[in-house]
Each structure stands twice: as structure tokens, then as C-alpha cells.
mmCIF file of N, CA and C in Angstrom:
data_model
loop_
_atom_site.group_PDB
_atom_site.id
_atom_site.type_symbol
_atom_site.label_atom_id
_atom_site.label_comp_id
_atom_site.label_asym_id
_atom_site.label_seq_id
_atom_site.Cartn_x
_atom_site.Cartn_y
_atom_site.Cartn_z
ATOM 1 N N UNK A 1 -208.385 -147.403 117.985
ATOM 2 C CA UNK A 1 -209.154 -146.447 118.757
ATOM 3 C C UNK A 1 -208.274 -145.290 119.212
ATOM 4 N N UNK A 2 -207.162 -145.583 119.899
ATOM 5 C CA UNK A 2 -206.301 -144.533 120.434
ATOM 6 C C UNK A 2 -205.619 -143.744 119.332
ATOM 7 N N UNK A 3 -205.422 -144.374 118.171
ATOM 8 C CA UNK A 3 -204.712 -143.687 117.099
ATOM 9 C C UNK A 3 -205.460 -142.445 116.619
ATOM 10 N N UNK A 4 -206.773 -142.408 116.818
ATOM 11 C CA UNK A 4 -207.547 -141.264 116.382
ATOM 12 C C UNK A 4 -207.691 -140.213 117.485
ATOM 13 N N UNK A 5 -207.271 -140.539 118.691
ATOM 14 C CA UNK A 5 -207.391 -139.596 119.801
ATOM 15 C C UNK A 5 -206.125 -138.776 119.949
ATOM 16 N N UNK A 6 -206.301 -137.548 120.409
ATOM 17 C CA UNK A 6 -205.166 -136.675 120.684
ATOM 18 C C UNK A 6 -204.419 -137.192 121.903
ATOM 19 N N UNK A 7 -203.095 -137.262 121.818
ATOM 20 C CA UNK A 7 -202.258 -137.712 122.927
ATOM 21 C C UNK A 7 -201.341 -136.562 123.328
ATOM 22 N N UNK A 8 -201.367 -136.233 124.616
ATOM 23 C CA UNK A 8 -200.437 -135.250 125.164
ATOM 24 C C UNK A 8 -199.674 -135.920 126.285
ATOM 25 N N UNK A 9 -198.363 -135.788 126.270
ATOM 26 C CA UNK A 9 -197.522 -136.335 127.327
ATOM 27 C C UNK A 9 -196.967 -135.159 128.137
ATOM 28 N N UNK A 10 -197.230 -135.194 129.440
ATOM 29 C CA UNK A 10 -196.818 -134.123 130.349
ATOM 30 C C UNK A 10 -195.628 -134.578 131.176
ATOM 31 N N UNK A 11 -194.628 -133.710 131.303
ATOM 32 C CA UNK A 11 -193.470 -134.031 132.121
ATOM 33 C C UNK A 11 -192.338 -133.063 131.848
ATOM 34 N N UNK A 12 -191.125 -133.547 132.065
ATOM 35 C CA UNK A 12 -189.936 -132.740 131.800
ATOM 36 C C UNK A 12 -189.001 -133.525 130.888
ATOM 37 N N UNK A 13 -188.315 -132.804 130.024
ATOM 38 C CA UNK A 13 -187.493 -133.429 128.977
ATOM 39 C C UNK A 13 -186.385 -134.331 129.501
ATOM 40 N N UNK A 14 -185.730 -133.935 130.565
ATOM 41 C CA UNK A 14 -184.544 -134.681 130.994
ATOM 42 C C UNK A 14 -184.858 -135.803 131.992
ATOM 43 N N UNK A 15 -186.071 -136.327 131.959
ATOM 44 C CA UNK A 15 -186.489 -137.408 132.850
ATOM 45 C C UNK A 15 -186.375 -138.743 132.111
ATOM 46 N N UNK A 16 -185.681 -139.697 132.714
ATOM 47 C CA UNK A 16 -185.492 -141.002 132.073
ATOM 48 C C UNK A 16 -186.810 -141.721 131.802
ATOM 49 N N UNK A 17 -187.753 -141.614 132.728
ATOM 50 C CA UNK A 17 -189.046 -142.276 132.528
ATOM 51 C C UNK A 17 -189.808 -141.638 131.371
ATOM 52 N N UNK A 18 -189.700 -140.337 131.245
ATOM 53 C CA UNK A 18 -190.317 -139.642 130.109
ATOM 54 C C UNK A 18 -189.719 -140.157 128.800
ATOM 55 N N UNK A 19 -188.404 -140.296 128.768
ATOM 56 C CA UNK A 19 -187.728 -140.766 127.558
ATOM 57 C C UNK A 19 -188.202 -142.165 127.179
ATOM 58 N N UNK A 20 -188.401 -143.027 128.170
ATOM 59 C CA UNK A 20 -188.913 -144.381 127.905
ATOM 60 C C UNK A 20 -190.317 -144.308 127.316
ATOM 61 N N UNK A 21 -191.129 -143.414 127.860
ATOM 62 C CA UNK A 21 -192.511 -143.291 127.385
ATOM 63 C C UNK A 21 -192.559 -142.799 125.948
ATOM 64 N N UNK A 22 -191.818 -141.738 125.620
ATOM 65 C CA UNK A 22 -191.923 -141.264 124.239
ATOM 66 C C UNK A 22 -191.204 -142.174 123.265
ATOM 67 N N UNK A 23 -190.207 -142.929 123.711
ATOM 68 C CA UNK A 23 -189.593 -143.939 122.851
ATOM 69 C C UNK A 23 -190.625 -145.019 122.518
ATOM 70 N N UNK A 24 -191.420 -145.415 123.506
ATOM 71 C CA UNK A 24 -192.481 -146.400 123.302
ATOM 72 C C UNK A 24 -193.514 -145.858 122.309
ATOM 73 N N UNK A 25 -193.944 -144.604 122.524
ATOM 74 C CA UNK A 25 -194.927 -143.978 121.627
ATOM 75 C C UNK A 25 -194.378 -143.881 120.202
ATOM 76 N N UNK A 26 -193.117 -143.465 120.072
ATOM 77 C CA UNK A 26 -192.489 -143.360 118.750
ATOM 78 C C UNK A 26 -192.434 -144.723 118.060
ATOM 79 N N UNK A 27 -192.078 -145.756 118.805
ATOM 80 C CA UNK A 27 -191.972 -147.108 118.237
ATOM 81 C C UNK A 27 -193.318 -147.613 117.729
ATOM 82 N N UNK A 28 -194.400 -147.159 118.351
ATOM 83 C CA UNK A 28 -195.748 -147.562 117.932
ATOM 84 C C UNK A 28 -196.301 -146.643 116.838
ATOM 85 N N UNK A 29 -195.545 -145.615 116.478
ATOM 86 C CA UNK A 29 -195.990 -144.689 115.442
ATOM 87 C C UNK A 29 -197.119 -143.781 115.887
ATOM 88 N N UNK A 30 -197.201 -143.531 117.190
ATOM 89 C CA UNK A 30 -198.273 -142.689 117.720
ATOM 90 C C UNK A 30 -197.805 -141.243 117.835
ATOM 91 N N UNK A 31 -198.586 -140.346 117.274
ATOM 92 C CA UNK A 31 -198.270 -138.922 117.344
ATOM 93 C C UNK A 31 -198.701 -138.389 118.708
ATOM 94 N N UNK A 32 -197.917 -137.469 119.242
ATOM 95 C CA UNK A 32 -198.234 -136.886 120.548
ATOM 96 C C UNK A 32 -197.661 -135.485 120.629
ATOM 97 N N UNK A 33 -198.167 -134.740 121.582
ATOM 98 C CA UNK A 33 -197.663 -133.413 121.886
ATOM 99 C C UNK A 33 -196.990 -133.483 123.245
ATOM 100 N N UNK A 34 -195.823 -132.886 123.366
ATOM 101 C CA UNK A 34 -195.114 -132.839 124.645
ATOM 102 C C UNK A 34 -195.435 -131.526 125.345
ATOM 103 N N UNK A 35 -195.877 -131.628 126.596
ATOM 104 C CA UNK A 35 -196.070 -130.450 127.443
ATOM 105 C C UNK A 35 -194.969 -130.502 128.499
ATOM 106 N N UNK A 36 -193.965 -129.651 128.341
ATOM 107 C CA UNK A 36 -192.816 -129.611 129.245
ATOM 108 C C UNK A 36 -193.111 -128.625 130.374
ATOM 109 N N UNK A 37 -193.213 -129.161 131.596
ATOM 110 C CA UNK A 37 -193.503 -128.310 132.757
ATOM 111 C C UNK A 37 -192.475 -127.206 132.942
ATOM 112 N N UNK A 38 -191.233 -127.487 132.606
ATOM 113 C CA UNK A 38 -190.169 -126.501 132.811
ATOM 114 C C UNK A 38 -190.372 -125.274 131.916
ATOM 115 N N UNK A 39 -190.963 -125.483 130.738
ATOM 116 C CA UNK A 39 -191.198 -124.375 129.807
ATOM 117 C C UNK A 39 -192.599 -123.801 129.925
ATOM 118 N N UNK A 40 -193.598 -124.668 130.072
ATOM 119 C CA UNK A 40 -194.990 -124.222 130.017
ATOM 120 C C UNK A 40 -195.682 -124.182 131.376
ATOM 121 N N UNK A 41 -195.064 -124.768 132.404
ATOM 122 C CA UNK A 41 -195.707 -124.805 133.717
ATOM 123 C C UNK A 41 -196.953 -125.680 133.688
ATOM 124 N N UNK A 42 -197.753 -125.570 134.726
ATOM 125 C CA UNK A 42 -199.015 -126.301 134.820
ATOM 126 C C UNK A 42 -199.949 -125.457 135.673
ATOM 127 N N UNK A 43 -201.212 -125.372 135.263
ATOM 128 C CA UNK A 43 -202.127 -124.517 136.001
ATOM 129 C C UNK A 43 -202.915 -125.308 137.052
ATOM 130 N N UNK A 44 -203.418 -124.578 138.013
ATOM 131 C CA UNK A 44 -204.147 -125.159 139.138
ATOM 132 C C UNK A 44 -205.376 -125.931 138.666
ATOM 133 N N UNK A 45 -206.107 -125.381 137.706
ATOM 134 C CA UNK A 45 -207.333 -126.033 137.217
ATOM 135 C C UNK A 45 -207.028 -127.411 136.617
ATOM 136 N N UNK A 46 -205.930 -127.517 135.884
ATOM 137 C CA UNK A 46 -205.539 -128.803 135.299
ATOM 138 C C UNK A 46 -205.208 -129.797 136.406
ATOM 139 N N UNK A 47 -204.421 -129.365 137.385
ATOM 140 C CA UNK A 47 -204.063 -130.252 138.497
ATOM 141 C C UNK A 47 -205.302 -130.697 139.270
ATOM 142 N N UNK A 48 -206.244 -129.787 139.476
ATOM 143 C CA UNK A 48 -207.476 -130.144 140.184
ATOM 144 C C UNK A 48 -208.278 -131.175 139.392
ATOM 145 N N UNK A 49 -208.363 -130.992 138.080
ATOM 146 C CA UNK A 49 -209.097 -131.945 137.232
ATOM 147 C C UNK A 49 -208.413 -133.314 137.243
ATOM 148 N N UNK A 50 -207.095 -133.319 137.179
ATOM 149 C CA UNK A 50 -206.356 -134.577 137.230
ATOM 150 C C UNK A 50 -206.577 -135.269 138.570
ATOM 151 N N UNK A 51 -206.512 -134.497 139.656
ATOM 152 C CA UNK A 51 -206.703 -135.059 140.998
ATOM 153 C C UNK A 51 -208.097 -135.669 141.126
ATOM 154 N N UNK A 52 -209.070 -135.022 140.517
ATOM 155 C CA UNK A 52 -210.435 -135.551 140.553
ATOM 156 C C UNK A 52 -210.520 -136.871 139.784
ATOM 157 N N UNK A 53 -209.786 -136.966 138.674
ATOM 158 C CA UNK A 53 -209.856 -138.168 137.841
ATOM 159 C C UNK A 53 -209.044 -139.341 138.402
ATOM 160 N N UNK A 54 -207.818 -139.085 138.866
ATOM 161 C CA UNK A 54 -206.948 -140.196 139.295
ATOM 162 C C UNK A 54 -206.579 -140.159 140.775
ATOM 163 N N UNK A 55 -206.891 -139.061 141.460
ATOM 164 C CA UNK A 55 -206.524 -138.913 142.863
ATOM 165 C C UNK A 55 -205.199 -138.185 143.021
ATOM 166 N N UNK A 56 -205.158 -137.239 143.947
ATOM 167 C CA UNK A 56 -203.931 -136.460 144.139
ATOM 168 C C UNK A 56 -202.789 -137.328 144.649
ATOM 169 N N UNK A 57 -203.118 -138.394 145.377
ATOM 170 C CA UNK A 57 -202.085 -139.279 145.908
ATOM 171 C C UNK A 57 -201.321 -139.970 144.775
ATOM 172 N N UNK A 58 -202.012 -140.252 143.665
ATOM 173 C CA UNK A 58 -201.372 -140.869 142.498
ATOM 174 C C UNK A 58 -200.454 -139.864 141.815
ATOM 175 N N UNK A 59 -200.864 -138.619 141.765
ATOM 176 C CA UNK A 59 -200.104 -137.577 141.068
ATOM 177 C C UNK A 59 -198.850 -137.123 141.811
ATOM 178 N N UNK A 60 -198.936 -137.054 143.131
ATOM 179 C CA UNK A 60 -197.832 -136.507 143.917
ATOM 180 C C UNK A 60 -196.700 -137.526 144.022
ATOM 181 N N UNK A 61 -195.533 -137.145 143.540
ATOM 182 C CA UNK A 61 -194.359 -138.022 143.562
ATOM 183 C C UNK A 61 -193.590 -137.803 144.862
ATOM 184 N N UNK A 62 -193.952 -138.578 145.874
ATOM 185 C CA UNK A 62 -193.288 -138.463 147.179
ATOM 186 C C UNK A 62 -191.892 -139.092 147.166
ATOM 187 N N UNK A 63 -191.621 -139.943 146.178
ATOM 188 C CA UNK A 63 -190.326 -140.638 146.122
ATOM 189 C C UNK A 63 -189.233 -139.791 145.474
ATOM 190 N N UNK A 64 -189.613 -138.705 144.830
ATOM 191 C CA UNK A 64 -188.643 -137.884 144.115
ATOM 192 C C UNK A 64 -187.831 -136.976 145.022
ATOM 193 N N UNK A 65 -186.706 -136.537 144.498
ATOM 194 C CA UNK A 65 -185.795 -135.668 145.237
ATOM 195 C C UNK A 65 -186.452 -134.359 145.643
ATOM 196 N N UNK A 66 -187.261 -133.782 144.766
ATOM 197 C CA UNK A 66 -187.875 -132.483 145.060
ATOM 198 C C UNK A 66 -188.741 -132.568 146.307
ATOM 199 N N UNK A 67 -189.562 -133.617 146.407
ATOM 200 C CA UNK A 67 -190.411 -133.779 147.584
ATOM 201 C C UNK A 67 -189.560 -134.075 148.817
ATOM 202 N N UNK A 68 -188.592 -134.957 148.669
ATOM 203 C CA UNK A 68 -187.748 -135.345 149.809
ATOM 204 C C UNK A 68 -186.962 -134.160 150.369
ATOM 205 N N UNK A 69 -186.654 -133.175 149.518
ATOM 206 C CA UNK A 69 -185.883 -132.016 149.957
ATOM 207 C C UNK A 69 -186.735 -130.915 150.582
ATOM 208 N N UNK A 70 -188.039 -131.099 150.622
ATOM 209 C CA UNK A 70 -188.906 -130.113 151.277
ATOM 210 C C UNK A 70 -188.625 -130.081 152.772
ATOM 211 N N UNK A 71 -188.968 -128.968 153.398
ATOM 212 C CA UNK A 71 -188.892 -128.897 154.854
ATOM 213 C C UNK A 71 -189.930 -129.854 155.431
ATOM 214 N N UNK A 72 -189.650 -130.374 156.603
ATOM 215 C CA UNK A 72 -190.549 -131.358 157.228
ATOM 216 C C UNK A 72 -191.983 -130.836 157.324
ATOM 217 N N UNK A 73 -192.143 -129.569 157.676
ATOM 218 C CA UNK A 73 -193.496 -129.011 157.830
ATOM 219 C C UNK A 73 -194.285 -129.060 156.518
ATOM 220 N N UNK A 74 -193.578 -128.986 155.382
ATOM 221 C CA UNK A 74 -194.249 -129.043 154.083
ATOM 222 C C UNK A 74 -194.605 -130.471 153.684
ATOM 223 N N UNK A 75 -193.874 -131.455 154.224
ATOM 224 C CA UNK A 75 -194.128 -132.861 153.900
ATOM 225 C C UNK A 75 -195.207 -133.479 154.789
ATOM 226 N N UNK A 76 -195.496 -132.839 155.903
ATOM 227 C CA UNK A 76 -196.455 -133.384 156.864
ATOM 228 C C UNK A 76 -197.882 -132.943 156.544
ATOM 229 N N UNK A 77 -198.823 -133.781 156.927
ATOM 230 C CA UNK A 77 -200.259 -133.466 156.805
ATOM 231 C C UNK A 77 -200.635 -132.966 155.416
ATOM 232 N N UNK A 78 -200.210 -133.688 154.404
ATOM 233 C CA UNK A 78 -200.515 -133.286 153.029
ATOM 234 C C UNK A 78 -201.975 -133.601 152.723
ATOM 235 N N UNK A 79 -202.683 -132.586 152.269
ATOM 236 C CA UNK A 79 -204.069 -132.710 151.837
ATOM 237 C C UNK A 79 -204.099 -132.491 150.324
ATOM 238 N N UNK A 80 -205.256 -132.680 149.720
ATOM 239 C CA UNK A 80 -205.363 -132.444 148.279
ATOM 240 C C UNK A 80 -204.994 -131.005 147.938
ATOM 241 N N UNK A 81 -205.507 -130.060 148.703
ATOM 242 C CA UNK A 81 -205.239 -128.646 148.439
ATOM 243 C C UNK A 81 -203.738 -128.346 148.542
ATOM 244 N N UNK A 82 -203.101 -128.880 149.586
ATOM 245 C CA UNK A 82 -201.661 -128.658 149.785
ATOM 246 C C UNK A 82 -200.863 -129.347 148.676
ATOM 247 N N UNK A 83 -201.255 -130.567 148.302
ATOM 248 C CA UNK A 83 -200.557 -131.302 147.245
ATOM 249 C C UNK A 83 -200.633 -130.544 145.921
ATOM 250 N N UNK A 84 -201.796 -130.027 145.590
ATOM 251 C CA UNK A 84 -201.954 -129.276 144.339
ATOM 252 C C UNK A 84 -201.080 -128.024 144.357
ATOM 253 N N UNK A 85 -201.045 -127.318 145.480
ATOM 254 C CA UNK A 85 -200.198 -126.122 145.583
ATOM 255 C C UNK A 85 -198.720 -126.494 145.437
ATOM 256 N N UNK A 86 -198.298 -127.599 146.068
ATOM 257 C CA UNK A 86 -196.905 -128.044 145.953
ATOM 258 C C UNK A 86 -196.560 -128.415 144.514
ATOM 259 N N UNK A 87 -197.462 -129.159 143.850
ATOM 260 C CA UNK A 87 -197.199 -129.590 142.471
ATOM 261 C C UNK A 87 -197.194 -128.410 141.509
ATOM 262 N N UNK A 88 -198.053 -127.420 141.761
ATOM 263 C CA UNK A 88 -198.069 -126.259 140.878
ATOM 264 C C UNK A 88 -196.791 -125.436 141.059
ATOM 265 N N UNK A 89 -196.333 -125.286 142.290
ATOM 266 C CA UNK A 89 -195.116 -124.523 142.564
ATOM 267 C C UNK A 89 -193.860 -125.276 142.116
ATOM 268 N N UNK A 90 -193.923 -126.616 142.181
ATOM 269 C CA UNK A 90 -192.769 -127.465 141.841
ATOM 270 C C UNK A 90 -193.243 -128.613 140.950
ATOM 271 N N UNK A 91 -193.418 -128.388 139.656
ATOM 272 C CA UNK A 91 -193.946 -129.440 138.779
ATOM 273 C C UNK A 91 -193.120 -130.728 138.773
ATOM 274 N N UNK A 92 -191.873 -130.661 139.254
ATOM 275 C CA UNK A 92 -191.070 -131.883 139.353
ATOM 276 C C UNK A 92 -191.672 -132.855 140.369
ATOM 277 N N UNK A 93 -192.589 -132.382 141.197
ATOM 278 C CA UNK A 93 -193.255 -133.248 142.172
ATOM 279 C C UNK A 93 -194.417 -134.027 141.570
ATOM 280 N N UNK A 94 -194.732 -133.770 140.309
ATOM 281 C CA UNK A 94 -195.805 -134.519 139.651
ATOM 282 C C UNK A 94 -195.191 -135.797 139.100
ATOM 283 N N UNK A 95 -195.799 -136.925 139.433
ATOM 284 C CA UNK A 95 -195.312 -138.209 138.920
ATOM 285 C C UNK A 95 -195.309 -138.149 137.401
ATOM 286 N N UNK A 96 -194.262 -138.710 136.794
ATOM 287 C CA UNK A 96 -194.101 -138.619 135.351
ATOM 288 C C UNK A 96 -194.076 -139.994 134.705
ATOM 289 N N UNK A 97 -194.494 -139.971 133.449
ATOM 290 C CA UNK A 97 -195.253 -138.923 132.765
ATOM 291 C C UNK A 97 -196.736 -139.008 133.118
ATOM 292 N N UNK A 98 -197.443 -137.944 132.796
ATOM 293 C CA UNK A 98 -198.902 -137.977 132.772
ATOM 294 C C UNK A 98 -199.262 -137.982 131.298
ATOM 295 N N UNK A 99 -199.932 -139.039 130.872
ATOM 296 C CA UNK A 99 -200.336 -139.182 129.476
ATOM 297 C C UNK A 99 -201.834 -138.930 129.394
ATOM 298 N N UNK A 100 -202.221 -137.961 128.596
ATOM 299 C CA UNK A 100 -203.631 -137.645 128.378
ATOM 300 C C UNK A 100 -204.000 -138.163 126.995
ATOM 301 N N UNK A 101 -204.855 -139.169 126.987
ATOM 302 C CA UNK A 101 -205.308 -139.772 125.735
ATOM 303 C C UNK A 101 -206.786 -139.449 125.583
ATOM 304 N N UNK A 102 -207.069 -138.384 124.859
ATOM 305 C CA UNK A 102 -208.453 -137.987 124.648
ATOM 306 C C UNK A 102 -209.222 -137.759 125.936
ATOM 307 N N UNK A 103 -208.545 -137.234 126.963
ATOM 308 C CA UNK A 103 -209.198 -136.940 128.235
ATOM 309 C C UNK A 103 -209.036 -138.024 129.299
ATOM 310 N N UNK A 104 -208.538 -139.198 128.916
ATOM 311 C CA UNK A 104 -208.280 -140.267 129.887
ATOM 312 C C UNK A 104 -206.810 -140.208 130.276
ATOM 313 N N UNK A 105 -206.537 -140.246 131.587
ATOM 314 C CA UNK A 105 -205.164 -140.105 132.068
ATOM 315 C C UNK A 105 -204.520 -141.442 132.401
ATOM 316 N N UNK A 106 -203.234 -141.528 132.078
ATOM 317 C CA UNK A 106 -202.388 -142.635 132.508
ATOM 318 C C UNK A 106 -201.205 -141.971 133.212
ATOM 319 N N UNK A 107 -200.985 -142.325 134.483
ATOM 320 C CA UNK A 107 -199.917 -141.710 135.262
ATOM 321 C C UNK A 107 -198.792 -142.720 135.453
ATOM 322 N N UNK A 108 -197.567 -142.301 135.114
ATOM 323 C CA UNK A 108 -196.419 -143.189 135.180
ATOM 324 C C UNK A 108 -196.267 -143.918 133.854
ATOM 325 N N UNK A 109 -195.180 -144.680 133.724
ATOM 326 C CA UNK A 109 -194.966 -145.436 132.490
ATOM 327 C C UNK A 109 -194.784 -146.906 132.804
ATOM 328 N N UNK A 110 -195.699 -147.701 132.295
ATOM 329 C CA UNK A 110 -195.586 -149.157 132.317
ATOM 330 C C UNK A 110 -196.009 -149.619 130.925
ATOM 331 N N UNK A 111 -195.101 -150.254 130.183
ATOM 332 C CA UNK A 111 -195.398 -150.632 128.796
ATOM 333 C C UNK A 111 -196.701 -151.424 128.656
ATOM 334 N N UNK A 112 -196.997 -152.308 129.612
ATOM 335 C CA UNK A 112 -198.220 -153.110 129.489
ATOM 336 C C UNK A 112 -199.488 -152.265 129.630
ATOM 337 N N UNK A 113 -199.428 -151.221 130.435
ATOM 338 C CA UNK A 113 -200.591 -150.324 130.583
ATOM 339 C C UNK A 113 -200.756 -149.484 129.322
ATOM 340 N N UNK A 114 -199.641 -148.982 128.791
ATOM 341 C CA UNK A 114 -199.696 -148.226 127.541
ATOM 342 C C UNK A 114 -200.251 -149.110 126.417
ATOM 343 N N UNK A 115 -199.778 -150.342 126.351
ATOM 344 C CA UNK A 115 -200.229 -151.263 125.284
ATOM 345 C C UNK A 115 -201.721 -151.526 125.391
ATOM 346 N N UNK A 116 -202.224 -151.714 126.605
ATOM 347 C CA UNK A 116 -203.650 -151.972 126.799
ATOM 348 C C UNK A 116 -204.492 -150.749 126.420
ATOM 349 N N UNK A 117 -203.984 -149.566 126.728
ATOM 350 C CA UNK A 117 -204.747 -148.340 126.464
ATOM 351 C C UNK A 117 -204.602 -147.849 125.033
ATOM 352 N N UNK A 118 -203.440 -148.089 124.426
ATOM 353 C CA UNK A 118 -203.144 -147.500 123.123
ATOM 354 C C UNK A 118 -203.006 -148.503 121.996
ATOM 355 N N UNK A 119 -202.902 -149.773 122.318
ATOM 356 C CA UNK A 119 -202.823 -150.801 121.297
ATOM 357 C C UNK A 119 -201.462 -151.040 120.729
#
């Protein structure tokens, strides 16, 4: 089923979790397109659609260095609108990878979740 669907992996090239994800995809012989935030950025409409599908709390990487280095006022009282603005301005704050499989999103990398979704 997944082999016939378009797969896009969103993230940044020098991320260890991204490398694990595309190594897994390569090992399964699955073709994918890489969308590198550092080169292509990410638009507000995409982030809003993702937030609607999986929730902005899932997308926002609060554990990462970029978020932790924000000023306290920027880390407090985060709403969906504020989270989307932060992620658009700093794509490193988006949990990685975001895998789009024919419109269905998988956020983060766990081999068992990939296996269940992609076979």
C-alpha cells in the first residue's frame, strides 16, 4: 500500500534522527523526497495543516536546544498560533522527522511505527 504512495520526509540534513529515518526507508527500498527546512523553509499553511492533523503540541520540539535557548517570555503561554509562528521562524523547533505518506503524517522516528505504516 505505502509503496505506491508519495513519501516526503521533512527535516534537516545534519539531524541524527533524520539519518536513522532515511536509513530505514533506504533499507526498505522506499523512494522518498527530502524537504530540508534549512534550504526550503516551511510555510505557515503547511504548519497549520499539520497542527490540525496531529496537534501543534506534537510538532513543537520543546526538548531541543533551539526552544530551550528562547527567552523565557517566548517559552511561556505557548498557544497554537504562537507555536506555528515559532516553528516557521525557527524550523529546528519542529520535531523531526515529519514523514508525509500520501497525506498521512508520522512525527518522529520509531521503527515499529514506520513498519506498521509502511510495511
